Each structure stands twice: as C-alpha cells, then as structure tokens.
Amino acid sequence: MASIIPPNQPSLLMSEIERQIIIASNSSQHTRFGSNHGIGELTIKGEDHINYLDLRDWCRILIYLGHNDKAKWEDIAIPPNAQKCVWKLLAFSTSSPIIDQECQQGRCRDIQDIRRRDGLDGSYTDDIWQAASFRSWATSTVSSIVIIQGNSQTTRRLERFSYELSRQLRDIHPTIWMLSEPSSREFFARHDETEILRQLAIQALQKVSHFKASFLIHTLRLFKQCITSYDWFHVLKAIFQLIPKVYVILDLSILGRRINHAKNWSQNFQTLISELSKSCSSRLAVMLLSNRPLPRGDPNAPIVSVDSQSQRPAQLQYRETLAKSSQNNSVKCLATLIPKDEDTSGQKAHNSIQAPEMERRTSDPTPGASARYDSTHNASASETSRFYRQGNDATPINTSNRILNSTAPSIPPQNKIAIAIICALTLEADAVLASFDHHWDIQSFRNLDGDRNTYSVGRIGCHNVVLVHMPDVGRTQSATVAARCRVSFPGITLALVVGICGAVPLYGSKEILLGDVIISDRLVIYDFGRQFPDTFVRKEKTPESARKPPWEIRCFLSKIKGKRSESILHTRTGVHLQALLRNDYTLYPGVEEDRLFDPSYRHKHQAPTECAQCSSSEALTGQVCDISRASTCDTLGCDPGKLIVRQRHSRITNSVGNWLPAIRFGAYASGDKVMKSGEHRDEIAKREDVIAFEMEGAGAWEIFPCIIIKGVCDYADSHKNKKWQEYAAATAAACMKGLLEVWPSSDSTANAALNS
C-alpha cells in the first residue's frame, strides 16, 4: 500500500473525526440511504452527534497525554458511549457507499417469498444441508473453510441456501455475509471485486464490541490506503483478531462473469485462517459459494458439489427426508449442531487503561479546548431527523434509517400500492427515483392486459409508491398512462404529478425564484376553448372536478398551508434536497444564473446588423428567426440592463436569507402548449389567477385524485433555457418526499410501526 498519510498518530484520528463532524453539521445531521435498496451513503445520524463529540474529546486526551509518545496512548480504551460510532468513523473515512446487510437479507427473503407465491419454489437445498463436508465445517471447533461449488443451473439453489444459512447463523454467532440478489449484483457491476472485501470489513467492524486507540488509528490508515484485494485481506485480519468467533458467507456469484477476478480468494482466506491461528485465539469459519469452478487454496479444503442432476433424486425423496427431519427437528436446524455461546460478545483479554464514561459537561484537560456543543445545538441536531405524525402534530417521531437495526419491508401486494407518481421527463423520474427509500424488483409486479406502461416500484417513508414513466409530454399522454396505471394498480388513492414547470415571477406580493416549488390547489385548462378569427376565448364552463381537487385533498392542503405545517414541510424539503445534492445528483446553479428579463424584452438577435428578421420584429406578434430561438442569452447579447432586480436574491447574496427553495401554493395553468412568452404569461396569469404553467396535470387530474408538485425551471418567457431543469426536478422530488411524510398512510403495518 502506498504511504499517503502520516504514521499512526492521534492527530490523524482527530482530523478524521473533525472532518466527519463538519460534514454532519453541513448536512443537518441527516441520514439518507440512496436509491438502491439499502445501498447508499451515510453522514452522521442526529443521535450519533453526542457520541462523535465524545470520541473527539477522548482523542484530545490522547494528544494531551503524549502526542508522540506511543506508550502513553496506544492501550487506552475508547469510552463505551463513543464505541458505538467507531465503525461508522472507519466505514465513512472514504466516500464509497455501504450495503446494509440486513436489507440485503430482507431482499433475499422477499425473492424467496415471491418464488413460493408464484409456484417457482423448486430450489431444493436439503441435500446441501445434509452434506457431510458442510456439517463438518459448521460444527468445527477450529477455523475452517468450505466451498459450495455449483454451476449455472444451480444458481437459485445456491442463492436460497446462502439465505437460509445466513438467517440461522445470525442468531447463533456473529455472522457477516454477501448474498447474491438483483440489486447487489447491479451494485457490484459498477465496482470491482475489492469492494466486496470492503463491505465485509465494514460488517465485521459492527461485530467488534471493544476498540483500542492503537487499533482504531492503525485501521483508519488501512481504510484510507487500501487499493488491492491483498490490502483488504490485511484489514480483515486486523478486525477478525478482535472477534472471538465469526462466520463469513460469501456468494461469489454476485460478481457474475468477473468471478475469475476472485479465483485466488479461497487461497487468501486459507492464508488468513493460518495467520489467525498463529497470532490469536479467534476462530474464523468461511464459506465460499460459486456457480462457476473455483480453485481451492488448500487441497484438503472440503468442497460440496451441487449439480442440477442431484436435484431430481433429492426431490423424489422429499417426503422421506421430511419424515426423518421431523425426528431431528429439521435437517436445516443449526441450533442443534452449533451451541450458542453464553457470551458471544466476550473479547480476548487485553491490558488496557480503561477510560471513564464521558459526560457532555465534564472539564477538558486539554489546554484551550472548546466547550461542548450547547443544548440548543443538540436539540436542533435531533430535530432535523424528525417529522410530525399525521393526525398528531404534537408528537415528533424519528424516521432515520438505521444501519444496524434496519430491516427491508416486505414486497406489498400490487393492489396495496396507494400512491402513483407521474413523471413526463427522464430527468424528473431520475430525481424521484433518487428519493426512494427502498426499491422493489419490477419483476415482482405485473402489467394487466392492455397496460403497456413502464413502472418503477418502491417505498418512500411509510408509503408504497409506483412511478409511472411517460413516453412523452402532454395532457393526452398523462391521461393515457394514468388510466392504464389504474387498471394494474387498483389501490391508487393519490397521484402526484412531479417534475418541472414555468412560473409567474411575481404572484401577488410573493417573489418566485428558479428552484422554488409550486403545489397545486386548483387547475385551469387554459388552452381549452374556441379560436375566433380575432381572438381565442377559453371555455369557462369546465367541469368543477377539473378545477378543484377532491374533498380529501382540499382538507389536506388546508392543513399544510398553515404556518406550522408549512414550516415543517419546508424544513423536510430542505433536508431531502441536501441529501440529493450530497449524492451528486445535481448542483445548485447559483443566483447569477437566475435571470428574469422584462416581459416585453424579447429573446432575439439584439444587434440590427446580425439578423434582418429579428431587427424588424418589435411588436408582440413579430417574427424572430429560428436561430435566435435556439440560442442562449449570452450568444444573442441580451441586455443585462433589462433584468429585473429580485429582492430575495439580494437577501441571499447578503447572507440574510438562504438559497433553499420556497414552497408556494396556487393554481396551475395546464395545457398542451409550452409557454415561452412573458407577455402572454402575465396576461393569462392575471386573467386566470394562476401561478405556474405545466402540461401533464390536466390529464392525470381526470383519472386520479391529484396533486401537482413541480419545481420552477424557467419563467415561461422567451429567454427560458434548460440550465435549471435538473435542480428544479430535485427540489420537486424533495418536496414530494416531505409531503408524503405527512400524507396519511393506508398501510396499517407502517402506521403501527410509526405509532409504536
């Protein structure tokens, strides 16, 4: 490994602790998993801030005892309350994401449930459980390795067996695993094989109950320097030495065709086992599963061969096997073979200087040390990870994802999905997908006859949601996909049309900036009417259902328009938006890119000599050239003197206000025309009392109870461009997630969990 950081010093640890605390402060201590089923990035959860600060105080003690005198600090134990965040400090010392092993196991359970439900549960595994080599490995009192060797025809059998084994072993001994299932395979398709070893190291860290200063600093250096598989095996060795007994289940099928990149891992694990047996009393039991030939590092290492031919005779003897298993509790019951330790958390004795439990208000022996965070800081840190339960606003609840205790929810029946999200553009759908807390495998759901839509299905908070991908923009397209969605998902009670829109820059006394979010409380189909030779007259007698939301939505909107609820929604929107920005989904374009021109100032070639057609176009109806329509303001030389000064911009640049989006409520003008005229925009806005223009809401409005949530990407004038589209889509998705956190759930299980 390259020497890229200083030798083991407490100062190295201190700098990393400070770095992560700063990240947490900048991100409002919010935890968010990404869009890949428990695969994502963690900063620091609000409740961990105290532990991180205690860890920092402990590190200051190390430095105070002797910055360069290793003998004074290497054996000092970490305080118990700070021990809880050590694994996170190491895991997030790099920017790579992690995989939640509990969520991964939950997804495997869901897959097995679906196969059983659909009559595809033909993956017989009793023959593997009964294999002598496997049972010898499982009951061995010394470190050992076993290879479960299958082929392409037995992939499902290996997947089911590894899931069954991990589920049982976790209740008996510390167990880490990497199982093969769709979302994990997708994740590792984007990462090399060393990422598997990193994930195993992170899981193993969570099994360590006591850390010392020397280990923490040494392992932090290793985490930052690791490049090759050899490096990560060195890290695993350091961690396994602190765990009395640990099982490792690794399905190498997760690498797909790149499994040859791990062909030496059986030898590497065998070497690791040999080194551990010489240096400590820790016991390591490793199982490698593969659907391709895998060389064994030790000629004596046991191999359990799983082939497709063995499945048929085993199934023919199924009844006899069940009869025998009833006498032995079960052929798949490890509890009768592997006794549970009386104290699985006990560690090998160490001569350590024990550090006392730290209080937040104790004196700091380090000269010049700053005081602890005050109580208001701690209160605000925890408050950002809460939202208020619908129907009981006075009761805040914590909805942070927990890495250690999270369990993937079960795949819902198709008719139990209650929320539909409709997006017209790919960039809109991308922002919504990035906001999902959990993704379901689309193969678990079926389009009914006549439904040619394409869906993504997942979970946001306590709601199961289906995202409808539209083939194109427009009212007709949205009505069509909504009607088809209603056939395949009959339980839909609310549709959210989420995406981007053009806005009226001044609505009453309220300024609207690019990136702000508009929530509909009414809809006007502004291009529905009669075209006379001299003018267009909108049809006034549109159905009432096309103008106002249904009763339950009006009641809900009435609530969230209140000062308190709107403040909560604004806070939650900011938290979710910052999570998207941290994950590099998009960037805030900046105040200087938010430019509003006078409505009468047209987007065209400004120099008379550049274009004869544009130079003769002065009136509202005058023609401009096609080149100018496709050009930017900078290219055409649009006059900055025609820009309208925005008061909110001044407050942002003077640090009086913040750049987070405002949330506005009002009527949308919906139609099949893209509004690109400032004067027409203002005329329609004044006549219809609308706040924004969009193209899909009217179609979905006819099919479902509907709320339109869109981010402002332009001012619906001739100067509009696409610079703000991704950011506006992100603000809309963030607001959508915040709104769903207070929308009542029809999921009784979720509600019960929230109320517990």
Short mmCIF file of N, CA and C in Angstrom, two decimals, residues 354-431:
data_model
loop_
_atom_site.label_atom_id
_atom_site.label_comp_id
_atom_site.label_asym_id
_atom_site.label_seq_id
_atom_site.Cartn_x
_atom_site.Cartn_y
_atom_site.Cartn_z
N GLN A 354 -8.44 1.72 31.14
CA GLN A 354 -9.85 1.99 30.89
C GLN A 354 -10.14 3.48 31.02
N ALA A 355 -10.84 4.01 30.03
CA ALA A 355 -11.24 5.42 30.08
C ALA A 355 -12.63 5.53 30.67
N PRO A 356 -12.89 6.53 31.46
CA PRO A 356 -14.22 6.67 32.08
C PRO A 356 -15.26 7.08 31.05
N GLU A 357 -16.52 6.81 31.35
CA GLU A 357 -17.63 7.30 30.54
C GLU A 357 -17.60 8.83 30.56
N MET A 358 -17.74 9.44 29.39
CA MET A 358 -17.61 10.89 29.32
C MET A 358 -18.97 11.56 29.38
N GLU A 359 -19.04 12.60 30.16
CA GLU A 359 -20.23 13.44 30.21
C GLU A 359 -20.06 14.60 29.25
N ARG A 360 -21.15 15.18 28.83
CA ARG A 360 -21.05 16.29 27.90
C ARG A 360 -20.55 17.57 28.57
N ARG A 361 -20.60 17.62 29.94
CA ARG A 361 -20.24 18.86 30.62
C ARG A 361 -18.98 18.72 31.47
N THR A 362 -18.23 17.62 31.35
CA THR A 362 -17.02 17.45 32.15
C THR A 362 -15.95 18.40 31.67
N SER A 363 -14.99 18.65 32.54
CA SER A 363 -13.90 19.55 32.16
C SER A 363 -12.97 18.86 31.20
N ASP A 364 -12.34 19.62 30.35
CA ASP A 364 -11.44 19.10 29.33
C ASP A 364 -10.02 19.41 29.75
N PRO A 365 -9.16 18.37 29.93
CA PRO A 365 -7.80 18.63 30.38
C PRO A 365 -6.93 19.28 29.31
N THR A 366 -7.38 19.28 28.08
CA THR A 366 -6.57 19.85 27.02
C THR A 366 -6.60 21.37 27.08
N PRO A 367 -5.44 22.02 27.19
CA PRO A 367 -5.44 23.48 27.25
C PRO A 367 -6.09 24.07 26.01
N GLY A 368 -6.97 25.02 26.24
CA GLY A 368 -7.59 25.72 25.13
C GLY A 368 -8.71 24.96 24.48
N ALA A 369 -9.10 23.82 25.05
CA ALA A 369 -10.17 23.05 24.42
C ALA A 369 -11.47 23.83 24.50
N SER A 370 -12.25 23.73 23.44
CA SER A 370 -13.52 24.46 23.39
C SER A 370 -14.56 23.76 24.22
N ALA A 371 -15.56 24.50 24.63
CA ALA A 371 -16.67 23.93 25.40
C ALA A 371 -17.50 23.03 24.51
N ARG A 372 -18.33 22.22 25.15
CA ARG A 372 -19.19 21.30 24.41
C ARG A 372 -20.25 22.08 23.63
N TYR A 373 -20.86 21.38 22.65
CA TYR A 373 -21.99 21.99 21.96
C TYR A 373 -23.07 22.29 23.00
N ASP A 374 -23.69 23.44 22.89
CA ASP A 374 -24.71 23.77 23.87
C ASP A 374 -25.99 23.00 23.58
N SER A 375 -26.92 23.11 24.51
CA SER A 375 -28.13 22.30 24.41
C SER A 375 -28.96 22.66 23.20
N THR A 376 -28.92 23.91 22.77
CA THR A 376 -29.72 24.29 21.61
C THR A 376 -29.18 23.64 20.36
N HIS A 377 -27.86 23.47 20.26
CA HIS A 377 -27.29 22.79 19.09
C HIS A 377 -27.73 21.33 19.06
N ASN A 378 -27.67 20.68 20.24
CA ASN A 378 -28.06 19.28 20.28
C ASN A 378 -29.54 19.12 19.97
N ALA A 379 -30.35 20.06 20.43
CA ALA A 379 -31.78 19.97 20.15
C ALA A 379 -32.04 20.12 18.67
N SER A 380 -31.38 21.07 18.03
CA SER A 380 -31.62 21.27 16.60
C SER A 380 -31.10 20.11 15.79
N ALA A 381 -30.03 19.47 16.28
CA ALA A 381 -29.48 18.34 15.54
C ALA A 381 -30.45 17.19 15.50
N SER A 382 -31.07 16.89 16.64
CA SER A 382 -32.02 15.78 16.65
C SER A 382 -33.32 16.14 15.97
N GLU A 383 -33.68 17.43 16.03
CA GLU A 383 -34.97 17.85 15.47
C GLU A 383 -35.00 17.68 13.96
N THR A 384 -33.83 17.83 13.30
CA THR A 384 -33.83 17.75 11.84
C THR A 384 -34.11 16.35 11.35
N SER A 385 -33.98 15.34 12.21
CA SER A 385 -34.25 13.98 11.77
C SER A 385 -35.65 13.52 12.14
N ARG A 386 -36.54 14.48 12.44
CA ARG A 386 -37.89 14.12 12.84
C ARG A 386 -38.92 14.77 11.91
N PHE A 387 -40.08 14.16 11.82
CA PHE A 387 -41.22 14.85 11.23
C PHE A 387 -42.43 14.54 12.08
N TYR A 388 -43.52 15.22 11.84
CA TYR A 388 -44.67 15.10 12.72
C TYR A 388 -45.72 14.19 12.13
N ARG A 389 -46.19 13.27 12.97
CA ARG A 389 -47.13 12.26 12.51
C ARG A 389 -48.46 12.92 12.16
N GLN A 390 -48.99 12.49 11.00
CA GLN A 390 -50.30 13.00 10.57
C GLN A 390 -51.35 12.68 11.62
N GLY A 391 -52.13 13.68 11.97
CA GLY A 391 -53.20 13.48 12.94
C GLY A 391 -52.77 13.72 14.37
N ASN A 392 -51.47 13.88 14.62
CA ASN A 392 -50.99 14.13 15.97
C ASN A 392 -49.74 14.99 15.86
N ASP A 393 -49.93 16.23 15.49
CA ASP A 393 -48.81 17.11 15.19
C ASP A 393 -47.89 17.32 16.37
N ALA A 394 -48.39 17.09 17.55
CA ALA A 394 -47.57 17.37 18.72
C ALA A 394 -46.56 16.28 19.00
N THR A 395 -46.62 15.18 18.28
CA THR A 395 -45.76 14.04 18.56
C THR A 395 -44.74 13.84 17.46
N PRO A 396 -43.50 14.30 17.68
CA PRO A 396 -42.48 14.07 16.66
C PRO A 396 -41.99 12.64 16.73
N ILE A 397 -41.65 12.07 15.58
CA ILE A 397 -41.12 10.71 15.53
C ILE A 397 -39.86 10.71 14.70
N ASN A 398 -38.99 9.78 15.02
CA ASN A 398 -37.71 9.68 14.33
C ASN A 398 -37.82 8.68 13.20
N THR A 399 -37.51 9.09 12.01
CA THR A 399 -37.63 8.21 10.85
C THR A 399 -36.30 7.98 10.18
N SER A 400 -35.19 8.21 10.89
CA SER A 400 -33.88 7.99 10.29
C SER A 400 -33.69 6.52 9.98
N ASN A 401 -33.06 6.22 8.85
CA ASN A 401 -32.71 4.85 8.54
C ASN A 401 -31.59 4.41 9.48
N ARG A 402 -31.69 3.22 10.01
CA ARG A 402 -30.67 2.71 10.91
C ARG A 402 -29.93 1.57 10.22
N ILE A 403 -28.62 1.68 10.21
CA ILE A 403 -27.85 0.65 9.53
C ILE A 403 -27.89 -0.66 10.30
N LEU A 404 -27.76 -0.58 11.63
CA LEU A 404 -27.67 -1.81 12.40
C LEU A 404 -29.01 -2.51 12.55
N ASN A 405 -30.08 -1.75 12.67
CA ASN A 405 -31.37 -2.35 13.01
C ASN A 405 -32.38 -2.33 11.88
N SER A 406 -32.00 -1.80 10.71
CA SER A 406 -32.98 -1.69 9.63
C SER A 406 -33.30 -3.05 9.04
N THR A 407 -34.54 -3.26 8.68
CA THR A 407 -34.98 -4.49 8.04
C THR A 407 -35.80 -4.13 6.82
N ALA A 408 -35.50 -4.72 5.70
CA ALA A 408 -36.20 -4.38 4.48
C ALA A 408 -37.67 -4.76 4.60
N PRO A 409 -38.58 -3.86 4.28
CA PRO A 409 -40.01 -4.19 4.33
C PRO A 409 -40.36 -5.24 3.29
N SER A 410 -41.45 -5.94 3.54
CA SER A 410 -41.88 -6.99 2.61
C SER A 410 -42.49 -6.37 1.36
N ILE A 411 -42.34 -7.07 0.24
CA ILE A 411 -42.92 -6.60 -1.01
C ILE A 411 -44.44 -6.59 -0.88
N PRO A 412 -45.08 -5.47 -1.18
CA PRO A 412 -46.53 -5.37 -0.96
C PRO A 412 -47.30 -6.03 -2.10
N PRO A 413 -48.53 -6.46 -1.84
CA PRO A 413 -49.40 -6.89 -2.95
C PRO A 413 -49.64 -5.71 -3.89
N GLN A 414 -49.85 -6.01 -5.15
CA GLN A 414 -49.98 -4.96 -6.14
C GLN A 414 -51.15 -4.04 -5.85
N ASN A 415 -52.22 -4.59 -5.30
CA ASN A 415 -53.41 -3.77 -5.04
C ASN A 415 -53.30 -2.96 -3.75
N LYS A 416 -52.16 -3.08 -3.05
CA LYS A 416 -51.95 -2.32 -1.82
C LYS A 416 -51.06 -1.09 -2.04
N ILE A 417 -50.63 -0.87 -3.26
CA ILE A 417 -49.84 0.32 -3.56
C ILE A 417 -50.81 1.48 -3.76
N ALA A 418 -50.66 2.52 -2.94
CA ALA A 418 -51.68 3.57 -2.88
C ALA A 418 -51.27 4.88 -3.52
N ILE A 419 -49.99 5.06 -3.80
CA ILE A 419 -49.51 6.34 -4.33
C ILE A 419 -48.92 6.13 -5.72
N ALA A 420 -49.39 6.90 -6.68
CA ALA A 420 -48.81 6.91 -8.03
C ALA A 420 -48.08 8.23 -8.22
N ILE A 421 -46.89 8.15 -8.79
CA ILE A 421 -46.10 9.35 -9.12
C ILE A 421 -45.91 9.36 -10.63
N ILE A 422 -46.28 10.44 -11.26
CA ILE A 422 -46.26 10.52 -12.72
C ILE A 422 -45.21 11.54 -13.14
N CYS A 423 -44.29 11.12 -13.99
CA CYS A 423 -43.23 11.99 -14.49
C CYS A 423 -43.18 11.92 -16.01
N ALA A 424 -43.06 13.08 -16.63
CA ALA A 424 -43.04 13.14 -18.09
C ALA A 424 -41.64 13.02 -18.65
N LEU A 425 -40.64 13.56 -17.96
CA LEU A 425 -39.26 13.58 -18.46
C LEU A 425 -38.38 12.63 -17.67
N THR A 426 -37.36 12.12 -18.32
CA THR A 426 -36.44 11.21 -17.65
C THR A 426 -35.75 11.88 -16.47
N LEU A 427 -35.36 13.12 -16.62
CA LEU A 427 -34.68 13.81 -15.52
C LEU A 427 -35.61 13.99 -14.32
N GLU A 428 -36.92 14.11 -14.57
CA GLU A 428 -37.88 14.18 -13.47
C GLU A 428 -37.96 12.85 -12.74
N ALA A 429 -38.03 11.76 -13.53
CA ALA A 429 -38.11 10.43 -12.94
C ALA A 429 -36.82 10.09 -12.18
N ASP A 430 -35.67 10.53 -12.69
CA ASP A 430 -34.40 10.27 -12.01
C ASP A 430 -34.39 10.88 -10.62
N ALA A 431 -34.90 12.10 -10.50
CA ALA A 431 -34.93 12.77 -9.20
C ALA A 431 -35.86 12.04 -8.23
#
